[in-house]
PDB file of C-alpha atoms and ligand atoms in Angstrom:
ATOM      1  CA  MET H   1      53.651 -85.058 -59.585  1.00 68.00           C
ATOM      2  CA  ASP H   2      55.314 -85.913 -62.861  1.00 76.00           C
ATOM      3  CA  SER H   3      54.749 -82.959 -65.206  1.00 82.00           C
ATOM      4  CA  SER H   4      53.794 -85.316 -68.043  1.00 87.00           C
ATOM      5  CA  SER H   5      50.611 -86.309 -66.213  1.00 93.00           C
ATOM      6  CA  PHE H   6      49.769 -82.957 -64.620  1.00 97.00           C
ATOM      7  CA  LEU H   7      46.043 -82.204 -65.128  1.00 97.00           C
ATOM      8  CA  LEU H   8      44.769 -79.052 -66.828  1.00 98.00           C
ATOM      9  CA  TYR H   9      41.096 -78.344 -66.240  1.00 98.00           C
ATOM     10  CA  ALA H  10      39.471 -75.312 -67.844  1.00 98.00           C
ATOM     11  CA  ASN H  11      36.554 -73.586 -66.155  1.00 98.00           C
ATOM     12  CA  TRP H  12      35.037 -71.390 -68.837  1.00 98.00           C
ATOM     13  CA  LYS H  13      32.279 -70.158 -66.514  1.00 98.00           C
ATOM     14  CA  MET H  14      29.554 -68.335 -68.519  1.00 98.00           C
ATOM     15  CA  HIS H  15      31.803 -67.798 -71.538  1.00 98.00           C
ATOM     16  CA  LYS H  16      31.736 -69.374 -75.001  1.00 98.00           C
ATOM     17  CA  SER H  17      28.879 -69.925 -77.363  1.00 98.00           C
ATOM     18  CA  PRO H  18      28.630 -73.255 -79.214  1.00 98.00           C
ATOM     19  CA  LYS H  19      30.480 -71.746 -82.183  1.00 98.00           C
ATOM     20  CA  GLU H  20      33.241 -70.312 -80.015  1.00 98.00           C
ATOM     21  CA  ALA H  21      33.664 -73.651 -78.265  1.00 98.00           C
ATOM     22  CA  ARG H  22      33.984 -75.451 -81.610  1.00 98.00           C
ATOM     23  CA  ASP H  23      36.610 -72.992 -82.823  1.00 98.00           C
ATOM     24  CA  TYR H  24      38.497 -73.343 -79.554  1.00 98.00           C
ATOM     25  CA  ILE H  25      38.570 -77.156 -79.645  1.00 98.00           C
ATOM     26  CA  ARG H  26      39.614 -77.184 -83.308  1.00 97.00           C
ATOM     27  CA  HIS H  27      42.439 -74.819 -82.481  1.00 97.00           C
ATOM     28  CA  ILE H  28      43.743 -76.592 -79.378  1.00 98.00           C
ATOM     29  CA  THR H  29      43.411 -80.055 -80.951  1.00 97.00           C
ATOM     30  CA  GLN H  30      45.999 -79.015 -83.512  1.00 96.00           C
ATOM     31  CA  MET H  31      48.418 -77.944 -80.790  1.00 97.00           C
ATOM     32  CA  VAL H  32      48.180 -80.583 -78.061  1.00 97.00           C
ATOM     33  CA  ASP H  33      49.765 -83.920 -78.806  1.00 94.00           C
ATOM     34  CA  SER H  34      47.065 -86.613 -78.844  1.00 94.00           C
ATOM     35  CA  LYS H  35      48.716 -88.597 -76.040  1.00 95.00           C
ATOM     36  CA  ASP H  36      48.423 -85.554 -73.754  1.00 97.00           C
ATOM     37  CA  GLN H  37      44.826 -84.669 -74.540  1.00 97.00           C
ATOM     38  CA  LYS H  38      43.491 -86.828 -71.733  1.00 96.00           C
ATOM     39  CA  ARG H  39      45.127 -84.432 -69.267  1.00 97.00           C
ATOM     40  CA  PHE H  40      42.649 -81.718 -70.299  1.00 98.00           C
ATOM     41  CA  VAL H  41      39.031 -81.287 -69.235  1.00 98.00           C
ATOM     42  CA  PHE H  42      36.840 -78.406 -70.422  1.00 98.00           C
ATOM     43  CA  PHE H  43      33.883 -77.232 -68.346  1.00 98.00           C
ATOM     44  CA  ALA H  44      31.430 -75.302 -70.512  1.00 98.00           C
ATOM     45  CA  PRO H  45      28.046 -73.623 -69.975  1.00 98.00           C
ATOM     46  CA  ALA H  46      25.120 -76.033 -70.423  1.00 97.00           C
ATOM     47  CA  PHE H  47      23.901 -74.759 -73.818  1.00 97.00           C
ATOM     48  CA  THR H  48      27.423 -75.074 -75.203  1.00 98.00           C
ATOM     49  CA  LEU H  49      27.924 -78.679 -74.124  1.00 98.00           C
ATOM     50  CA  PRO H  50      26.454 -80.441 -77.206  1.00 97.00           C
ATOM     51  CA  ALA H  51      28.838 -78.507 -79.493  1.00 98.00           C
ATOM     52  CA  LEU H  52      31.754 -79.250 -77.179  1.00 97.00           C
ATOM     53  CA  ALA H  53      30.789 -82.933 -77.132  1.00 97.00           C
ATOM     54  CA  GLU H  54      30.609 -83.122 -80.900  1.00 97.00           C
ATOM     55  CA  GLU H  55      33.798 -81.224 -81.537  1.00 97.00           C
ATOM     56  CA  SER H  56      35.867 -83.203 -79.047  1.00 95.00           C
ATOM     57  CA  ALA H  57      34.492 -86.591 -80.103  1.00 95.00           C
ATOM     58  CA  SER H  58      37.570 -87.463 -82.139  1.00 93.00           C
ATOM     59  CA  SER H  59      40.015 -86.282 -79.454  1.00 96.00           C
ATOM     60  CA  SER H  60      40.839 -87.565 -75.973  1.00 96.00           C
ATOM     61  CA  PHE H  61      39.858 -84.338 -74.239  1.00 97.00           C
ATOM     62  CA  GLY H  62      37.507 -84.711 -71.292  1.00 97.00           C
ATOM     63  CA  TRP H  63      34.587 -82.367 -70.907  1.00 98.00           C
ATOM     64  CA  GLY H  64      31.818 -81.664 -68.499  1.00 98.00           C
ATOM     65  CA  ALA H  65      29.303 -79.297 -66.973  1.00 98.00           C
ATOM     66  CA  GLN H  66      29.888 -76.602 -64.393  1.00 98.00           C
ATOM     67  CA  ASN H  67      26.878 -77.676 -62.385  1.00 97.00           C
ATOM     68  CA  CYS H  68      24.054 -80.204 -62.348  1.00 97.00           C
ATOM     69  CA  TYR H  69      21.055 -81.035 -60.193  1.00 97.00           C
ATOM     70  CA  PHE H  70      20.817 -84.077 -57.944  1.00 97.00           C
ATOM     71  CA  GLY H  71      17.416 -85.152 -59.279  1.00 96.00           C
ATOM     72  CA  VAL H  72      17.486 -87.289 -62.388  1.00 94.00           C
ATOM     73  CA  GLN H  73      14.212 -86.147 -63.925  1.00 95.00           C
ATOM     74  CA  GLY H  74      11.063 -84.432 -62.754  1.00 96.00           C
ATOM     75  CA  ALA H  75       9.657 -81.046 -61.869  1.00 97.00           C
ATOM     76  CA  PHE H  76      12.947 -79.181 -61.617  1.00 95.00           C
ATOM     77  CA  PRO H  77      12.597 -76.490 -64.285  1.00 95.00           C
ATOM     78  CA  GLY H  78      15.844 -75.060 -65.551  1.00 94.00           C
ATOM     79  CA  GLU H  79      18.024 -77.712 -63.950  1.00 96.00           C
ATOM     80  CA  ASN H  80      20.319 -80.193 -65.670  1.00 95.00           C
ATOM     81  CA  SER H  81      20.227 -83.929 -65.045  1.00 97.00           C
ATOM     82  CA  PRO H  82      23.314 -86.047 -64.362  1.00 97.00           C
ATOM     83  CA  MET H  83      21.664 -88.822 -66.368  1.00 97.00           C
ATOM     84  CA  VAL H  84      21.469 -86.590 -69.450  1.00 97.00           C
ATOM     85  CA  LEU H  85      25.047 -85.443 -68.955  1.00 97.00           C
ATOM     86  CA  LYS H  86      26.156 -89.054 -68.907  1.00 97.00           C
ATOM     87  CA  GLU H  87      24.133 -89.899 -72.016  1.00 97.00           C
ATOM     88  CA  MET H  88      25.781 -86.971 -73.818  1.00 96.00           C
ATOM     89  CA  GLY H  89      29.193 -88.447 -73.062  1.00 96.00           C
ATOM     90  CA  ALA H  90      30.435 -86.071 -70.364  1.00 97.00           C
ATOM     91  CA  THR H  91      33.267 -87.292 -68.173  1.00 95.00           C
ATOM     92  CA  HIS H  92      33.258 -84.764 -65.312  1.00 96.00           C
ATOM     93  CA  CYS H  93      31.193 -82.124 -63.536  1.00 97.00           C
ATOM     94  CA  LEU H  94      32.192 -79.241 -61.285  1.00 98.00           C
ATOM     95  CA  VAL H  95      30.394 -79.070 -57.955  1.00 97.00           C
ATOM     96  CA  GLY H  96      30.245 -76.314 -55.363  1.00 96.00           C
ATOM     97  CA  HIS H  97      32.302 -73.705 -57.164  1.00 96.00           C
ATOM     98  CA  SER H  98      32.623 -70.730 -54.797  1.00 95.00           C
ATOM     99  CA  GLU H  99      30.757 -68.480 -57.222  1.00 96.00           C
ATOM    100  CA  ARG H 100      27.832 -70.912 -57.175  1.00 96.00           C
ATOM    101  CA  ARG H 101      27.981 -71.127 -53.401  1.00 94.00           C
ATOM    102  CA  LYS H 102      27.857 -67.349 -53.204  1.00 94.00           C
ATOM    103  CA  LEU H 103      25.580 -66.320 -56.091  1.00 95.00           C
ATOM    104  CA  PHE H 104      23.189 -69.269 -56.006  1.00 95.00           C
ATOM    105  CA  PHE H 105      23.288 -69.997 -52.281  1.00 95.00           C
ATOM    106  CA  GLU H 106      24.541 -73.558 -52.606  1.00 95.00           C
ATOM    107  CA  ASP H 107      25.196 -75.165 -49.257  1.00 93.00           C
ATOM    108  CA  GLU H 108      26.989 -78.309 -48.152  1.00 92.00           C
ATOM    109  CA  ILE H 109      23.834 -80.434 -48.100  1.00 93.00           C
ATOM    110  CA  LEU H 110      22.939 -79.574 -51.691  1.00 95.00           C
ATOM    111  CA  ILE H 111      26.532 -80.063 -52.816  1.00 95.00           C
ATOM    112  CA  ARG H 112      26.697 -83.474 -51.159  1.00 93.00           C
ATOM    113  CA  LYS H 113      23.519 -84.584 -52.942  1.00 94.00           C
ATOM    114  CA  LYS H 114      24.959 -83.444 -56.270  1.00 95.00           C
ATOM    115  CA  VAL H 115      28.169 -85.381 -55.690  1.00 93.00           C
ATOM    116  CA  GLN H 116      26.163 -88.456 -54.817  1.00 92.00           C
ATOM    117  CA  ALA H 117      24.057 -88.168 -57.983  1.00 94.00           C
ATOM    118  CA  LEU H 118      27.139 -87.732 -60.175  1.00 94.00           C
ATOM    119  CA  LEU H 119      28.833 -90.775 -58.679  1.00 91.00           C
ATOM    120  CA  GLN H 120      25.709 -92.835 -59.358  1.00 92.00           C
ATOM    121  CA  TYR H 121      26.136 -92.021 -63.030  1.00 94.00           C
ATOM    122  CA  SER H 122      29.895 -92.630 -62.992  1.00 92.00           C
ATOM    123  CA  LEU H 123      30.616 -88.984 -63.669  1.00 94.00           C
ATOM    124  CA  ARG H 124      33.666 -87.588 -61.902  1.00 92.00           C
ATOM    125  CA  PRO H 125      32.832 -84.727 -59.569  1.00 94.00           C
ATOM    126  CA  VAL H 126      35.392 -81.987 -59.173  1.00 96.00           C
ATOM    127  CA  ILE H 127      34.501 -80.618 -55.758  1.00 96.00           C
ATOM    128  CA  CYS H 128      35.548 -77.004 -55.258  1.00 97.00           C
ATOM    129  CA  VAL H 129      36.464 -75.794 -51.795  1.00 97.00           C
ATOM    130  CA  GLY H 130      38.242 -72.794 -50.341  1.00 98.00           C
ATOM    131  CA  GLU H 131      38.112 -70.067 -47.732  1.00 98.00           C
ATOM    132  CA  ASN H 132      37.445 -66.376 -48.295  1.00 97.00           C
ATOM    133  CA  ALA H 133      39.839 -63.533 -47.447  1.00 97.00           C
ATOM    134  CA  GLU H 134      38.348 -62.829 -44.058  1.00 97.00           C
ATOM    135  CA  GLU H 135      38.447 -66.474 -43.062  1.00 98.00           C
ATOM    136  CA  ARG H 136      42.105 -66.690 -44.052  1.00 97.00           C
ATOM    137  CA  LYS H 137      42.886 -63.544 -42.096  1.00 97.00           C
ATOM    138  CA  LYS H 138      41.296 -65.072 -39.026  1.00 98.00           C
ATOM    139  CA  GLY H 139      43.298 -68.289 -39.458  1.00 97.00           C
ATOM    140  CA  LEU H 140      40.197 -70.294 -40.362  1.00 98.00           C
ATOM    141  CA  SER H 141      41.284 -71.659 -43.760  1.00 98.00           C
ATOM    142  CA  PHE H 142      41.640 -75.286 -42.679  1.00 98.00           C
ATOM    143  CA  LYS H 143      38.478 -75.150 -40.622  1.00 97.00           C
ATOM    144  CA  MET H 144      36.436 -73.840 -43.562  1.00 97.00           C
ATOM    145  CA  VAL H 145      37.765 -76.453 -45.951  1.00 97.00           C
ATOM    146  CA  GLU H 146      37.102 -79.170 -43.406  1.00 95.00           C
ATOM    147  CA  LYS H 147      33.526 -77.901 -43.013  1.00 94.00           C
ATOM    148  CA  GLN H 148      33.028 -77.963 -46.786  1.00 95.00           C
ATOM    149  CA  LEU H 149      34.356 -81.494 -47.079  1.00 91.00           C
ATOM    150  CA  SER H 150      33.472 -83.376 -43.928  1.00 84.00           C
ATOM    151  CA  GLY H 151      29.915 -84.417 -44.828  1.00 82.00           C
ATOM    152  CA  ILE H 152      30.969 -85.439 -48.323  1.00 85.00           C
ATOM    153  CA  LEU H 153      33.911 -87.495 -47.119  1.00 81.00           C
ATOM    154  CA  LYS H 154      32.021 -89.250 -44.367  1.00 76.00           C
ATOM    155  CA  GLU H 155      28.978 -90.256 -46.329  1.00 71.00           C
ATOM    156  CA  LEU H 156      30.146 -91.021 -49.812  1.00 73.00           C
ATOM    157  CA  VAL H 157      31.969 -93.930 -51.278  1.00 70.00           C
ATOM    158  CA  PHE H 158      34.579 -92.385 -53.541  1.00 67.00           C
ATOM    159  CA  PRO H 159      36.266 -93.951 -56.486  1.00 61.00           C
ATOM    160  CA  ASP H 160      39.896 -92.877 -56.913  1.00 61.00           C
ATOM    161  CA  SER H 161      38.902 -90.475 -59.635  1.00 56.00           C
ATOM    162  CA  VAL H 162      37.244 -87.843 -57.446  1.00 69.00           C
ATOM    163  CA  CYS H 163      39.029 -84.517 -57.449  1.00 91.00           C
ATOM    164  CA  ILE H 164      39.100 -81.791 -54.849  1.00 95.00           C
ATOM    165  CA  ALA H 165      39.891 -78.367 -56.290  1.00 98.00           C
ATOM    166  CA  TYR H 166      41.260 -76.012 -53.670  1.00 98.00           C
ATOM    167  CA  GLU H 167      40.313 -72.530 -54.843  1.00 98.00           C
ATOM    168  CA  PRO H 168      40.710 -69.856 -52.181  1.00 98.00           C
ATOM    169  CA  VAL H 169      37.981 -67.310 -52.894  1.00 97.00           C
ATOM    170  CA  TRP H 170      40.442 -64.424 -52.538  1.00 98.00           C
ATOM    171  CA  ALA H 171      42.650 -65.902 -55.256  1.00 98.00           C
ATOM    172  CA  ILE H 172      39.942 -66.393 -57.894  1.00 97.00           C
ATOM    173  CA  GLY H 173      40.073 -63.800 -60.661  1.00 95.00           C
ATOM    174  CA  SER H 174      42.233 -61.558 -58.473  1.00 96.00           C
ATOM    175  CA  ALA H 175      45.635 -61.865 -60.175  1.00 93.00           C
ATOM    176  CA  GLN H 176      46.839 -62.908 -56.723  1.00 94.00           C
ATOM    177  CA  PRO H 177      47.260 -66.676 -56.568  1.00 97.00           C
ATOM    178  CA  ALA H 178      47.934 -68.495 -53.326  1.00 98.00           C
ATOM    179  CA  ARG H 179      51.641 -68.840 -52.540  1.00 98.00           C
ATOM    180  CA  PRO H 180      53.218 -72.232 -53.147  1.00 98.00           C
ATOM    181  CA  ASP H 181      53.653 -72.792 -49.375  1.00 98.00           C
ATOM    182  CA  GLN H 182      49.951 -72.027 -48.799  1.00 98.00           C
ATOM    183  CA  VAL H 183      48.965 -74.503 -51.518  1.00 98.00           C
ATOM    184  CA  PHE H 184      51.349 -77.080 -50.089  1.00 98.00           C
ATOM    185  CA  GLU H 185      49.956 -76.895 -46.577  1.00 98.00           C
ATOM    186  CA  MET H 186      46.375 -77.107 -47.831  1.00 98.00           C
ATOM    187  CA  GLN H 187      47.023 -80.129 -50.049  1.00 96.00           C
ATOM    188  CA  LYS H 188      48.675 -81.833 -47.089  1.00 95.00           C
ATOM    189  CA  TYR H 189      45.694 -81.036 -44.899  1.00 95.00           C
ATOM    190  CA  VAL H 190      43.108 -82.189 -47.457  1.00 93.00           C
ATOM    191  CA  LYS H 191      44.972 -85.397 -48.211  1.00 90.00           C
ATOM    192  CA  GLN H 192      45.243 -86.193 -44.483  1.00 89.00           C
ATOM    193  CA  LEU H 193      41.555 -85.477 -44.057  1.00 87.00           C
ATOM    194  CA  CYS H 194      40.735 -87.850 -46.886  1.00 85.00           C
ATOM    195  CA  GLU H 195      43.101 -90.543 -45.722  1.00 81.00           C
ATOM    196  CA  SER H 196      41.581 -90.449 -42.240  1.00 79.00           C
ATOM    197  CA  GLU H 197      38.285 -91.340 -43.922  1.00 76.00           C
ATOM    198  CA  GLY H 198      40.003 -93.999 -46.026  1.00 75.00           C
ATOM    199  CA  LYS H 199      39.571 -91.962 -49.240  1.00 76.00           C
ATOM    200  CA  LYS H 200      42.088 -91.371 -51.968  1.00 76.00           C
ATOM    201  CA  LEU H 201      41.756 -88.537 -54.431  1.00 80.00           C
ATOM    202  CA  CYS H 202      43.445 -86.057 -56.675  1.00 90.00           C
ATOM    203  CA  PHE H 203      44.126 -82.479 -55.621  1.00 95.00           C
ATOM    204  CA  LEU H 204      43.819 -79.509 -57.956  1.00 98.00           C
ATOM    205  CA  TYR H 205      44.723 -75.912 -57.278  1.00 98.00           C
ATOM    206  CA  GLY H 206      42.713 -73.038 -58.783  1.00 98.00           C
ATOM    207  CA  GLY H 207      42.797 -69.252 -58.435  1.00 98.00           C
ATOM    208  CA  SER H 208      44.622 -66.885 -60.813  1.00 98.00           C
ATOM    209  CA  VAL H 209      46.787 -69.568 -62.371  1.00 98.00           C
ATOM    210  CA  ASN H 210      48.485 -68.151 -65.463  1.00 97.00           C
ATOM    211  CA  GLU H 211      51.565 -68.595 -67.629  1.00 96.00           C
ATOM    212  CA  LYS H 212      53.715 -66.657 -65.168  1.00 96.00           C
ATOM    213  CA  ASN H 213      53.003 -68.703 -62.075  1.00 97.00           C
ATOM    214  CA  ALA H 214      52.057 -72.100 -63.546  1.00 97.00           C
ATOM    215  CA  LYS H 215      55.507 -73.663 -63.429  1.00 97.00           C
ATOM    216  CA  GLU H 216      56.164 -72.818 -59.784  1.00 97.00           C
ATOM    217  CA  LEU H 217      52.685 -73.826 -58.609  1.00 98.00           C
ATOM    218  CA  SER H 218      52.783 -77.077 -60.592  1.00 97.00           C
ATOM    219  CA  GLN H 219      55.923 -78.061 -58.701  1.00 97.00           C
ATOM    220  CA  VAL H 220      54.243 -77.900 -55.309  1.00 97.00           C
ATOM    221  CA  PRO H 221      54.410 -81.478 -54.003  1.00 96.00           C
ATOM    222  CA  GLY H 222      51.041 -83.205 -53.922  1.00 95.00           C
ATOM    223  CA  VAL H 223      49.362 -80.951 -56.484  1.00 97.00           C
ATOM    224  CA  ASP H 224      47.998 -83.085 -59.317  1.00 96.00           C
ATOM    225  CA  GLY H 225      46.671 -80.350 -61.569  1.00 98.00           C
ATOM    226  CA  PHE H 226      45.043 -76.937 -62.006  1.00 98.00           C
ATOM    227  CA  LEU H 227      41.517 -75.645 -62.412  1.00 98.00           C
ATOM    228  CA  VAL H 228      41.952 -72.539 -64.558  1.00 98.00           C
ATOM    229  CA  GLY H 229      39.391 -69.803 -65.239  1.00 98.00           C
ATOM    230  CA  GLY H 230      40.521 -66.644 -67.036  1.00 98.00           C
ATOM    231  CA  ALA H 231      43.741 -68.071 -68.451  1.00 98.00           C
ATOM    232  CA  SER H 232      41.868 -70.959 -70.094  1.00 98.00           C
ATOM    233  CA  LEU H 233      39.590 -68.786 -72.237  1.00 98.00           C
ATOM    234  CA  ASP H 234      42.015 -68.315 -75.078  1.00 98.00           C
ATOM    235  CA  PRO H 235      43.292 -71.599 -76.574  1.00 98.00           C
ATOM    236  CA  GLN H 236      46.750 -70.170 -77.246  1.00 98.00           C
ATOM    237  CA  ASN H 237      47.092 -68.935 -73.637  1.00 98.00           C
ATOM    238  CA  PHE H 238      45.943 -72.253 -72.268  1.00 98.00           C
ATOM    239  CA  PHE H 239      48.334 -74.082 -74.548  1.00 98.00           C
ATOM    240  CA  ASN H 240      51.183 -71.827 -73.345  1.00 97.00           C
ATOM    241  CA  LEU H 241      50.267 -72.627 -69.764  1.00 97.00           C
ATOM    242  CA  TYR H 242      50.493 -76.340 -70.597  1.00 97.00           C
ATOM    243  CA  LEU H 243      53.924 -75.744 -72.132  1.00 97.00           C
ATOM    244  CA  CYS H 244      55.049 -73.957 -68.933  1.00 96.00           C
ATOM    245  CA  VAL H 245      53.950 -76.912 -66.811  1.00 97.00           C
ATOM    246  CA  ASN H 246      55.740 -79.348 -69.129  1.00 95.00           C
ATOM    247  CA  SER H 247      58.957 -77.334 -69.403  1.00 91.00           C
TER     248      SER H 247
HETATM  249  P1  LIG T 301      40.618 -67.886 -62.286  1.00 53.15           P
HETATM  250  O1  LIG T 301      39.334 -68.772 -61.915  1.00 53.15           O
HETATM  251  O2  LIG T 301      41.657 -68.823 -62.849  1.00 53.15           O
HETATM  252  O3  LIG T 301      40.111 -66.902 -63.287  1.00 53.15           O
HETATM  253  O4  LIG T 301      41.083 -67.245 -61.031  1.00 53.15           O
HETATM  254  C1  LIG T 301      39.467 -70.064 -61.392  1.00 53.15           C
HETATM  255  C2  LIG T 301      38.121 -70.628 -61.029  1.00 53.15           C
HETATM  256  O5  LIG T 301      37.263 -69.875 -60.548  1.00 53.15           O
HETATM  257  O6  LIG T 301      37.880 -71.828 -61.226  1.00 53.15           O
END
């Protein structure tokens, strides 16, 4: 993909208070050229979203939640509605991040319902998939990703804007990203899987992306962008990563 349209999505996880998010957006707004801001999306914790929304209102940055429920309103205490997200002005939402699958027991059925609800509200789901270390060792990487995606691909009508983020569990927060050839073969597999269901989408890679490896990984054919955790937390680091991709 042309480096001038390469996507940079920041997964802050449970980091950043409203004040910290405001400071961050102020800082990065000054650094990123306005024509490039639409390449960025920031995923913040729920309580931080209103501040993020307000602070990015005069920029072209995208923003969204890291999770939402599939119900729109009702007796779902503690959950967040896709309808409310839309009303707040969000553009995207992460779904099925491996840490949510593991810590909060999210399964494929729940994830599919969330994707469906987001699409109903014209929010762009970023669907996270990826195998763990043991599955890779056993040669089951493709099989696991297919399992995570098959129900979603078969049953849902996708607009072009849906993203799949391939994040091998063993690469997340480990300082050991997937090798470019591993990313290449997975993007090829996922794109074929989608095409066989008549779906078109964008492919992100995530898992220990940083300034040192960003250039090489961004040049893997078929990779449209990154989903970045740790290296997105500091605005200067994230800006440097963007410069690496552009260079
Ligand atoms: P990481 O996290 O960049 O810190 O590895 C990526 C993610 O979990 O989305």
